[in-house]
Amino acid sequence: MGGFSRVPTGLLLAAKAFFNPVAFGVAGAILDETGRVLLVRQTYMPGWRLPGGGIGHGEAPEAALRREMREEVGLQGGDARLFGLYSRKVWWITHITALFVVRGGVVEFRPNLEVRAIQWAAPDAPPADTAAATLRRLGEIASGEIDE
C-alpha cells in the first residue's frame, strides 16, 4: 500500500522539477592566515571570482566543495564551514549556491582547463575587475559577518 502512494508523489516531483528546474552548486571563500581570500580567473568567464562548481547527483555539498577546490585550485585540507545559501535565476532555472568559508588549507595551484590564474586579495580591497556577485560576498566577509 505504501508503494502505491509513492508513484503519484514521484510523478508530482518529476513534473515540478521539469517545470521549475533547480541547479545546485558550491563556492569556496578560501582564507589564508592573514585573512586574504583566494580569487580565481576562470577560462570561460570574465573577472575574478570565488572558486566553485556544480554538485553531482547524490553528492553532499561539502564533498562537492572539497572536490571542486581540489580540482580547481589544488586545495588540500582546511576547515570548511557553511556561510550561506544564495539563489539567482538563470533563464528559467533557479541556481542555488552554497558558500563555504575555508580556513587552514594548503593551496597548490596549477593552471588547468577551468582556472587559468589565482590571486590572494584582501576582502575589502578586491581587484577592479572582480565579478559583481563576488564583490557582494567579499563585502559580507570584509564586514565581519563570518563567525571566527
mmCIF file of C-alpha atoms in Angstrom, residues 5-20:
data_model
loop_
_atom_site.group_PDB
_atom_site.id
_atom_site.type_symbol
_atom_site.label_atom_id
_atom_site.label_comp_id
_atom_site.label_asym_id
_atom_site.label_seq_id
_atom_site.Cartn_x
_atom_site.Cartn_y
_atom_site.Cartn_z
ATOM 1 C CA SER A 5 1.312 6.370 -2.723
ATOM 2 C CA ARG A 6 4.925 6.854 -3.823
ATOM 3 C CA VAL A 7 4.003 6.708 -7.506
ATOM 4 C CA PRO A 8 1.823 9.873 -7.520
ATOM 5 C CA THR A 9 4.330 11.653 -5.287
ATOM 6 C CA GLY A 10 7.187 10.702 -7.619
ATOM 7 C CA LEU A 11 5.232 11.882 -10.657
ATOM 8 C CA LEU A 12 4.403 15.166 -8.930
ATOM 9 C CA LEU A 13 8.040 15.765 -8.008
ATOM 10 C CA ALA A 14 9.199 14.898 -11.537
ATOM 11 C CA ALA A 15 6.672 17.337 -13.044
ATOM 12 C CA LYS A 16 7.744 20.055 -10.595
ATOM 13 C CA ALA A 17 11.422 19.509 -11.456
ATOM 14 C CA PHE A 18 10.633 19.697 -15.159
ATOM 15 C CA PHE A 19 8.668 22.953 -14.901
ATOM 16 C CA ASN A 20 10.757 24.538 -12.128
#
